[in-house]
Amino acid sequence: MLQRYWFGDVDEEGCRGAGTDPAALAGRAAELRTGMESYVPIGWEAARDCGVVRTREEYVDLLRSVCTVLARQKIARAYQGRDVELLQMVRMLDELDNVINLLSERAAEWYQVTNPSFSRKYRSLPAKKMLAIVRKGARGGLSDVSDEIERLSGARSRLMREVSARADEVMPNTSALIGGLVAARLLSRAGGLATLARMPGSTIQVLGSERALFSHLRGGTPPPKHGIIFQHRRVHNAPKDVRGRVARVLAAKLAIAARLDYYRGEAVPEFLEGAQARIDEAGVEA
Amino acid sequence: MIWLGNMLVSPGEGGVYGERTLDGYRVWDPYRSKLAALYTLGGGVELTPEIRVLYLGAANGTTVSHVADYVETVYAVEFAPRPMQDLLEVARRRRNIVPIMADAGRPDEYAPFMEGVDLVYQDVAQPNQVEIALKNIVFLKPGGHLILMLKTRSVDVRQDPAEVLAGARAGLERHLDVADVRWLDPYHHDHAAIVCTLRE
């Protein structure tokens, strides 16, 4: 019975070594498929008898080299997908939002103690707008910091446009239905386009509302109607009593769109047309 | 195992993940490593210089590096690319670690690289942890051990951890002798260690 190992083939008649070059061995090993029914782990001595190595140290060293080459190739392949970088981009974008909000709030607090007559009451002044005032009025450290926050906001806006553009390219169908930014956030939560494409609509519907979902599953609380997809206007602008239906229909179409994006990688107008109509229809009150 | 007072340590080159060193030994923190927790709680399988280990779910190679300090060879299997990058770096500096990028649930992917091992250690966040373990006992030598770190929350968040453990134990007992079962509190919550022996 022929058994194939990383260093060569072994059967009743003996062993044929496959050489000692790690790259060549890795290339050969990448093709190996083992039937586990007849598999027996082999001792390193077999490789010695094969003439591939002389000692146990050599065996482990060569095996490590081969496995390292293989792992490097697999890592490179995993990072090749266009979605991998998009994932990091959108996560950076969301983190920037957090940081900018935190810093702006802090700068606003600081500014208020330097200007005793200033109050935000009765003026709709989000921290973002407040930043302009702070930059005009502040001096020293506060002024430096608020300039930096402003620059960070600029970087954030540019990154947002990049994320949108990349999402349109990597996931054209999903982006067409829900917008590049939200599509990218779905991708980020799922962990990759391959994973997203394998999710059922019901999972996509509640991606991002895991807390509410698990508290529901543990018992008691009502189930969440929407997670990240709530950020899309078609869901949050829908009248409350049909919002759940819009979320459900949209999620179902997104599941199909993600599969088209993953397996076909191009926009499919026939699908998009029907899907858009169906989602709009769900938003009409009965 | 090497103890300094009541602190578990391992011999080897330090600086793998910023671990403390004491008298030239690397401190193996039970709060960070589930295997260290198992030893600290008085369980586990003695790691000796002649044994070979198959480590499933090697992650960034933190615990792997400590195991490698004790044993002859560690076959470290990890699936995700990001931690694999770190594991490769650990393996580059420790000559007895064989880094394998593969899915622990698909032993046929790495079977051509394996030899018989004395210990299979598994720490994977998958719902079918027991099934994965049973697929991998083919690599165990007769009388060899399996240490399964059961992440009950990965199996089913809705189920009571004690029930998850009972189910896992029953699944393992069909093929192995269960020697020891214990929870890893206070170091790790909702994690249990199951130590099994392969029937001769």
PDB file of N, CA and C in Angstrom, chain A residues 4-7 29-30 32-36 39-44 56-57 59-61 63-64 66-68 70-72 74-75 78-79 88 214 217-218, chain B residues 52 72-73 75 81-82 84-85 88 91-102 106-116 135 138-139 153 157-158:
ATOM      1  N   ARG A   4       2.073   8.324   1.016  1.00  0.00           N
ATOM      2  CA  ARG A   4       2.872   9.476   0.599  1.00  0.00           C
ATOM      3  C   ARG A   4       3.126  10.379   1.796  1.00  0.00           C
ATOM      4  N   TYR A   5       4.403  10.668   2.040  1.00  0.00           N
ATOM      5  CA  TYR A   5       4.780  11.564   3.127  1.00  0.00           C
ATOM      6  C   TYR A   5       5.524  12.753   2.549  1.00  0.00           C
ATOM      7  N   TRP A   6       5.823  13.697   3.402  1.00  0.00           N
ATOM      8  CA  TRP A   6       6.420  14.935   2.898  1.00  0.00           C
ATOM      9  C   TRP A   6       7.804  14.705   2.298  1.00  0.00           C
ATOM     10  N   PHE A   7       8.501  13.667   2.774  1.00  0.00           N
ATOM     11  CA  PHE A   7       9.867  13.455   2.297  1.00  0.00           C
ATOM     12  C   PHE A   7       9.947  12.453   1.155  1.00  0.00           C
ATOM     13  N   ALA A  29       4.687  18.688  -1.482  1.00  0.00           N
ATOM     14  CA  ALA A  29       3.818  18.413  -0.338  1.00  0.00           C
ATOM     15  C   ALA A  29       2.473  19.129  -0.461  1.00  0.00           C
ATOM     16  N   ALA A  30       2.481  20.301  -1.139  1.00  0.00           N
ATOM     17  CA  ALA A  30       1.237  21.057  -1.267  1.00  0.00           C
ATOM     18  C   ALA A  30       0.188  20.253  -2.025  1.00  0.00           C
ATOM     19  N   LEU A  32      -0.113  16.915  -1.815  1.00  0.00           N
ATOM     20  CA  LEU A  32      -0.403  15.637  -1.164  1.00  0.00           C
ATOM     21  C   LEU A  32      -1.794  15.604  -0.567  1.00  0.00           C
ATOM     22  N   ARG A  33      -2.513  14.523  -0.808  1.00  0.00           N
ATOM     23  CA  ARG A  33      -3.790  14.294  -0.140  1.00  0.00           C
ATOM     24  C   ARG A  33      -3.718  12.917   0.500  1.00  0.00           C
ATOM     25  N   THR A  34      -4.102  12.838   1.758  1.00  0.00           N
ATOM     26  CA  THR A  34      -3.995  11.572   2.462  1.00  0.00           C
ATOM     27  C   THR A  34      -5.372  11.009   2.744  1.00  0.00           C
ATOM     28  N   GLY A  35      -5.557   9.744   2.437  1.00  0.00           N
ATOM     29  CA  GLY A  35      -6.766   9.069   2.878  1.00  0.00           C
ATOM     30  C   GLY A  35      -6.554   8.660   4.321  1.00  0.00           C
ATOM     31  N   MET A  36      -7.419   9.142   5.228  1.00  0.00           N
ATOM     32  CA  MET A  36      -7.146   8.907   6.638  1.00  0.00           C
ATOM     33  C   MET A  36      -7.475   7.474   7.067  1.00  0.00           C
ATOM     34  N   TYR A  39      -4.243   5.579   7.003  1.00  0.00           N
ATOM     35  CA  TYR A  39      -3.074   6.364   7.397  1.00  0.00           C
ATOM     36  C   TYR A  39      -2.407   5.812   8.652  1.00  0.00           C
ATOM     37  N   VAL A  40      -1.074   5.724   8.615  1.00  0.00           N
ATOM     38  CA  VAL A  40      -0.316   5.437   9.828  1.00  0.00           C
ATOM     39  C   VAL A  40       0.779   6.486   9.957  1.00  0.00           C
ATOM     40  N   PRO A  41       0.899   7.119  11.132  1.00  0.00           N
ATOM     41  CA  PRO A  41       2.000   8.061  11.313  1.00  0.00           C
ATOM     42  C   PRO A  41       3.313   7.302  11.201  1.00  0.00           C
ATOM     43  N   ILE A  42       4.291   7.973  10.632  1.00  0.00           N
ATOM     44  CA  ILE A  42       5.539   7.273  10.359  1.00  0.00           C
ATOM     45  C   ILE A  42       6.643   7.810  11.258  1.00  0.00           C
ATOM     46  N   GLY A  43       7.629   6.975  11.558  1.00  0.00           N
ATOM     47  CA  GLY A  43       8.756   7.437  12.352  1.00  0.00           C
ATOM     48  C   GLY A  43       9.750   8.167  11.460  1.00  0.00           C
ATOM     49  N   TRP A  44      10.564   9.019  12.049  1.00  0.00           N
ATOM     50  CA  TRP A  44      11.513   9.781  11.242  1.00  0.00           C
ATOM     51  C   TRP A  44      12.539   8.867  10.599  1.00  0.00           C
ATOM     52  N   ARG A  56      18.129  12.714  13.382  1.00  0.00           N
ATOM     53  CA  ARG A  56      16.859  13.271  13.849  1.00  0.00           C
ATOM     54  C   ARG A  56      16.863  14.807  13.716  1.00  0.00           C
ATOM     55  N   GLU A  57      17.990  15.445  14.078  1.00  0.00           N
ATOM     56  CA  GLU A  57      18.074  16.913  13.970  1.00  0.00           C
ATOM     57  C   GLU A  57      17.834  17.350  12.527  1.00  0.00           C
ATOM     58  N   TYR A  59      16.255  15.780  10.281  1.00  0.00           N
ATOM     59  CA  TYR A  59      14.859  15.513   9.922  1.00  0.00           C
ATOM     60  C   TYR A  59      13.976  16.684  10.346  1.00  0.00           C
ATOM     61  N   VAL A  60      14.080  17.076  11.633  1.00  0.00           N
ATOM     62  CA  VAL A  60      13.223  18.145  12.146  1.00  0.00           C
ATOM     63  C   VAL A  60      13.548  19.463  11.444  1.00  0.00           C
ATOM     64  N   ASP A  61      14.836  19.728  11.237  1.00  0.00           N
ATOM     65  CA  ASP A  61      15.224  20.975  10.558  1.00  0.00           C
ATOM     66  C   ASP A  61      14.613  21.071   9.166  1.00  0.00           C
ATOM     67  N   LEU A  63      12.076  19.370   7.945  1.00  0.00           N
ATOM     68  CA  LEU A  63      10.621  19.425   8.033  1.00  0.00           C
ATOM     69  C   LEU A  63      10.158  20.842   8.374  1.00  0.00           C
ATOM     70  N   ARG A  64      10.873  21.490   9.310  1.00  0.00           N
ATOM     71  CA  ARG A  64      10.520  22.858   9.681  1.00  0.00           C
ATOM     72  C   ARG A  64      10.644  23.791   8.483  1.00  0.00           C
ATOM     73  N   VAL A  66      10.401  23.041   5.319  1.00  0.00           N
ATOM     74  CA  VAL A  66       9.333  22.761   4.363  1.00  0.00           C
ATOM     75  C   VAL A  66       8.016  23.370   4.846  1.00  0.00           C
ATOM     76  N   CYS A  67       7.705  23.144   6.135  1.00  0.00           N
ATOM     77  CA  CYS A  67       6.437  23.642   6.676  1.00  0.00           C
ATOM     78  C   CYS A  67       6.408  25.167   6.693  1.00  0.00           C
ATOM     79  N   THR A  68       7.563  25.777   6.955  1.00  0.00           N
ATOM     80  CA  THR A  68       7.609  27.241   6.977  1.00  0.00           C
ATOM     81  C   THR A  68       7.356  27.809   5.579  1.00  0.00           C
ATOM     82  N   LEU A  70       5.695  26.380   3.204  1.00  0.00           N
ATOM     83  CA  LEU A  70       4.277  26.168   2.904  1.00  0.00           C
ATOM     84  C   LEU A  70       3.396  27.188   3.603  1.00  0.00           C
ATOM     85  N   ALA A  71       3.694  27.434   4.901  1.00  0.00           N
ATOM     86  CA  ALA A  71       2.872  28.370   5.677  1.00  0.00           C
ATOM     87  C   ALA A  71       2.967  29.772   5.083  1.00  0.00           C
ATOM     88  N   ARG A  72       4.198  30.170   4.702  1.00  0.00           N
ATOM     89  CA  ARG A  72       4.367  31.507   4.116  1.00  0.00           C
ATOM     90  C   ARG A  72       3.519  31.639   2.866  1.00  0.00           C
ATOM     91  N   LYS A  74       0.808  30.000   2.129  1.00  0.00           N
ATOM     92  CA  LYS A  74      -0.618  30.037   2.473  1.00  0.00           C
ATOM     93  C   LYS A  74      -1.018  31.395   3.031  1.00  0.00           C
ATOM     94  N   ILE A  75      -0.139  31.979   3.848  1.00  0.00           N
ATOM     95  CA  ILE A  75      -0.436  33.309   4.394  1.00  0.00           C
ATOM     96  C   ILE A  75      -0.549  34.321   3.260  1.00  0.00           C
ATOM     97  N   ALA A  78      -3.745  33.973   1.522  1.00  0.00           N
ATOM     98  CA  ALA A  78      -4.887  34.460   2.309  1.00  0.00           C
ATOM     99  C   ALA A  78      -4.989  35.985   2.253  1.00  0.00           C
ATOM    100  N   TYR A  79      -3.830  36.646   2.139  1.00  0.00           N
ATOM    101  CA  TYR A  79      -3.847  38.109   2.130  1.00  0.00           C
ATOM    102  C   TYR A  79      -4.061  38.681   0.738  1.00  0.00           C
ATOM    103  N   GLN A  88      -9.348  45.965   6.944  1.00  0.00           N
ATOM    104  CA  GLN A  88      -8.518  46.793   7.820  1.00  0.00           C
ATOM    105  C   GLN A  88      -8.876  48.267   7.664  1.00  0.00           C
ATOM    106  N   PHE A 214     -27.940  37.588  21.572  1.00  0.00           N
ATOM    107  CA  PHE A 214     -27.634  36.532  22.536  1.00  0.00           C
ATOM    108  C   PHE A 214     -28.469  36.696  23.801  1.00  0.00           C
ATOM    109  N   LEU A 217     -31.506  34.977  22.841  1.00  0.00           N
ATOM    110  CA  LEU A 217     -31.378  33.520  22.806  1.00  0.00           C
ATOM    111  C   LEU A 217     -31.331  32.932  24.208  1.00  0.00           C
ATOM    112  N   ARG A 218     -30.700  33.672  25.130  1.00  0.00           N
ATOM    113  CA  ARG A 218     -30.642  33.180  26.512  1.00  0.00           C
ATOM    114  C   ARG A 218     -32.019  33.235  27.149  1.00  0.00           C
TER     115      ARG A 218
ATOM    116  N   ARG B  52       6.980  13.922  22.302  1.00  0.00           N
ATOM    117  CA  ARG B  52       6.603  14.713  21.134  1.00  0.00           C
ATOM    118  C   ARG B  52       5.126  15.098  21.260  1.00  0.00           C
ATOM    119  N   GLU B  72      10.583  17.367  23.346  1.00  0.00           N
ATOM    120  CA  GLU B  72      11.527  17.156  22.242  1.00  0.00           C
ATOM    121  C   GLU B  72      11.086  17.903  20.990  1.00  0.00           C
ATOM    122  N   THR B  73       9.847  17.654  20.549  1.00  0.00           N
ATOM    123  CA  THR B  73       9.348  18.307  19.335  1.00  0.00           C
ATOM    124  C   THR B  73       7.878  18.685  19.507  1.00  0.00           C
ATOM    125  N   TYR B  75       4.595  19.785  17.185  1.00  0.00           N
ATOM    126  CA  TYR B  75       3.950  20.066  15.910  1.00  0.00           C
ATOM    127  C   TYR B  75       2.826  21.045  16.182  1.00  0.00           C
ATOM    128  N   PRO B  81      -4.278  33.165   9.328  1.00  0.00           N
ATOM    129  CA  PRO B  81      -3.026  33.751   8.843  1.00  0.00           C
ATOM    130  C   PRO B  81      -2.363  34.733   9.813  1.00  0.00           C
ATOM    131  N   ARG B  82      -3.135  35.580  10.481  1.00  0.00           N
ATOM    132  CA  ARG B  82      -2.518  36.598  11.341  1.00  0.00           C
ATOM    133  C   ARG B  82      -1.700  35.977  12.468  1.00  0.00           C
ATOM    134  N   MET B  84      -0.612  33.054  12.572  1.00  0.00           N
ATOM    135  CA  MET B  84       0.411  32.191  11.972  1.00  0.00           C
ATOM    136  C   MET B  84       1.702  32.968  11.730  1.00  0.00           C
ATOM    137  N   GLN B  85       1.575  34.238  11.382  1.00  0.00           N
ATOM    138  CA  GLN B  85       2.777  35.065  11.191  1.00  0.00           C
ATOM    139  C   GLN B  85       3.621  35.089  12.458  1.00  0.00           C
ATOM    140  N   LEU B  88       5.224  31.619  13.184  1.00  0.00           N
ATOM    141  CA  LEU B  88       6.412  31.356  12.365  1.00  0.00           C
ATOM    142  C   LEU B  88       7.641  31.999  13.003  1.00  0.00           C
ATOM    143  N   ALA B  91       8.666  29.925  15.885  1.00  0.00           N
ATOM    144  CA  ALA B  91       9.255  28.673  15.413  1.00  0.00           C
ATOM    145  C   ALA B  91      10.655  28.899  14.828  1.00  0.00           C
ATOM    146  N   ARG B  92      10.884  30.106  14.308  1.00  0.00           N
ATOM    147  CA  ARG B  92      12.192  30.404  13.732  1.00  0.00           C
ATOM    148  C   ARG B  92      13.262  30.397  14.826  1.00  0.00           C
ATOM    149  N   ARG B  93      12.866  30.801  16.047  1.00  0.00           N
ATOM    150  CA  ARG B  93      13.839  30.892  17.139  1.00  0.00           C
ATOM    151  C   ARG B  93      13.844  29.664  18.025  1.00  0.00           C
ATOM    152  N   ARG B  94      12.932  28.736  17.814  1.00  0.00           N
ATOM    153  CA  ARG B  94      12.919  27.510  18.615  1.00  0.00           C
ATOM    154  C   ARG B  94      12.968  26.342  17.662  1.00  0.00           C
ATOM    155  N   ARG B  95      14.090  25.634  17.697  1.00  0.00           N
ATOM    156  CA  ARG B  95      14.343  24.660  16.637  1.00  0.00           C
ATOM    157  C   ARG B  95      13.494  23.406  16.755  1.00  0.00           C
ATOM    158  N   ASN B  96      12.742  23.267  17.851  1.00  0.00           N
ATOM    159  CA  ASN B  96      11.938  22.048  17.982  1.00  0.00           C
ATOM    160  C   ASN B  96      10.449  22.286  17.727  1.00  0.00           C
ATOM    161  N   ILE B  97      10.113  23.435  17.112  1.00  0.00           N
ATOM    162  CA  ILE B  97       8.709  23.676  16.757  1.00  0.00           C
ATOM    163  C   ILE B  97       8.542  23.520  15.247  1.00  0.00           C
ATOM    164  N   VAL B  98       7.606  22.669  14.843  1.00  0.00           N
ATOM    165  CA  VAL B  98       7.274  22.536  13.431  1.00  0.00           C
ATOM    166  C   VAL B  98       5.958  23.273  13.207  1.00  0.00           C
ATOM    167  N   PRO B  99       5.994  24.439  12.521  1.00  0.00           N
ATOM    168  CA  PRO B  99       4.759  25.212  12.342  1.00  0.00           C
ATOM    169  C   PRO B  99       3.974  24.705  11.151  1.00  0.00           C
ATOM    170  N   ILE B 100       2.723  24.353  11.382  1.00  0.00           N
ATOM    171  CA  ILE B 100       1.903  23.818  10.298  1.00  0.00           C
ATOM    172  C   ILE B 100       0.662  24.681  10.146  1.00  0.00           C
ATOM    173  N   MET B 101       0.477  25.221   8.948  1.00  0.00           N
ATOM    174  CA  MET B 101      -0.723  26.025   8.718  1.00  0.00           C
ATOM    175  C   MET B 101      -1.774  25.131   8.104  1.00  0.00           C
ATOM    176  N   ALA B 102      -2.733  24.732   8.935  1.00  0.00           N
ATOM    177  CA  ALA B 102      -3.780  23.830   8.471  1.00  0.00           C
ATOM    178  C   ALA B 102      -4.957  23.891   9.432  1.00  0.00           C
ATOM    179  N   ARG B 106      -9.227  19.096   9.767  1.00  0.00           N
ATOM    180  CA  ARG B 106      -8.902  18.363   8.537  1.00  0.00           C
ATOM    181  C   ARG B 106      -7.517  17.743   8.661  1.00  0.00           C
ATOM    182  N   PRO B 107      -7.383  16.704   9.492  1.00  0.00           N
ATOM    183  CA  PRO B 107      -6.051  16.123   9.705  1.00  0.00           C
ATOM    184  C   PRO B 107      -5.399  15.596   8.423  1.00  0.00           C
ATOM    185  N   ASP B 108      -6.204  15.281   7.426  1.00  0.00           N
ATOM    186  CA  ASP B 108      -5.607  14.805   6.177  1.00  0.00           C
ATOM    187  C   ASP B 108      -4.708  15.858   5.537  1.00  0.00           C
ATOM    188  N   GLU B 109      -4.943  17.146   5.899  1.00  0.00           N
ATOM    189  CA  GLU B 109      -4.103  18.218   5.340  1.00  0.00           C
ATOM    190  C   GLU B 109      -2.673  18.164   5.873  1.00  0.00           C
ATOM    191  N   TYR B 110      -2.519  17.704   7.111  1.00  0.00           N
ATOM    192  CA  TYR B 110      -1.163  17.717   7.663  1.00  0.00           C
ATOM    193  C   TYR B 110      -0.630  16.333   8.019  1.00  0.00           C
ATOM    194  N   ALA B 111      -1.430  15.298   7.778  1.00  0.00           N
ATOM    195  CA  ALA B 111      -0.987  13.938   8.080  1.00  0.00           C
ATOM    196  C   ALA B 111       0.352  13.583   7.429  1.00  0.00           C
ATOM    197  N   PRO B 112       0.626  14.012   6.186  1.00  0.00           N
ATOM    198  CA  PRO B 112       1.908  13.635   5.569  1.00  0.00           C
ATOM    199  C   PRO B 112       3.123  14.184   6.317  1.00  0.00           C
ATOM    200  N   PHE B 113       2.929  15.176   7.197  1.00  0.00           N
ATOM    201  CA  PHE B 113       4.055  15.778   7.919  1.00  0.00           C
ATOM    202  C   PHE B 113       4.226  15.198   9.309  1.00  0.00           C
ATOM    203  N   MET B 114       3.285  14.365   9.735  1.00  0.00           N
ATOM    204  CA  MET B 114       3.243  13.961  11.141  1.00  0.00           C
ATOM    205  C   MET B 114       3.985  12.661  11.396  1.00  0.00           C
ATOM    206  N   GLU B 115       4.429  12.546  12.645  1.00  0.00           N
ATOM    207  CA  GLU B 115       4.861  11.257  13.148  1.00  0.00           C
ATOM    208  C   GLU B 115       3.993  10.966  14.364  1.00  0.00           C
ATOM    209  N   GLY B 116       4.192   9.789  14.987  1.00  0.00           N
ATOM    210  CA  GLY B 116       3.418   9.480  16.183  1.00  0.00           C
ATOM    211  C   GLY B 116       3.810  10.414  17.310  1.00  0.00           C
ATOM    212  N   LYS B 135     -10.764  13.136  15.718  1.00  0.00           N
ATOM    213  CA  LYS B 135     -10.131  12.970  14.406  1.00  0.00           C
ATOM    214  C   LYS B 135      -8.618  12.925  14.536  1.00  0.00           C
ATOM    215  N   VAL B 138      -5.621   9.712  15.849  1.00  0.00           N
ATOM    216  CA  VAL B 138      -4.893   8.815  14.948  1.00  0.00           C
ATOM    217  C   VAL B 138      -3.384   9.046  15.058  1.00  0.00           C
ATOM    218  N   PHE B 139      -2.984  10.244  15.504  1.00  0.00           N
ATOM    219  CA  PHE B 139      -1.555  10.560  15.619  1.00  0.00           C
ATOM    220  C   PHE B 139      -0.960  10.108  16.959  1.00  0.00           C
ATOM    221  N   ARG B 153     -18.134  27.919  25.943  1.00  0.00           N
ATOM    222  CA  ARG B 153     -18.858  29.005  25.282  1.00  0.00           C
ATOM    223  C   ARG B 153     -18.788  28.885  23.762  1.00  0.00           C
ATOM    224  N   VAL B 157     -23.380  28.777  23.485  1.00  0.00           N
ATOM    225  CA  VAL B 157     -23.509  29.793  24.537  1.00  0.00           C
ATOM    226  C   VAL B 157     -24.793  29.630  25.328  1.00  0.00           C
ATOM    227  N   ARG B 158     -25.785  28.965  24.736  1.00  0.00           N
ATOM    228  CA  ARG B 158     -27.076  28.910  25.408  1.00  0.00           C
ATOM    229  C   ARG B 158     -27.102  27.820  26.467  1.00  0.00           C
TER     230      ARG B 158
END
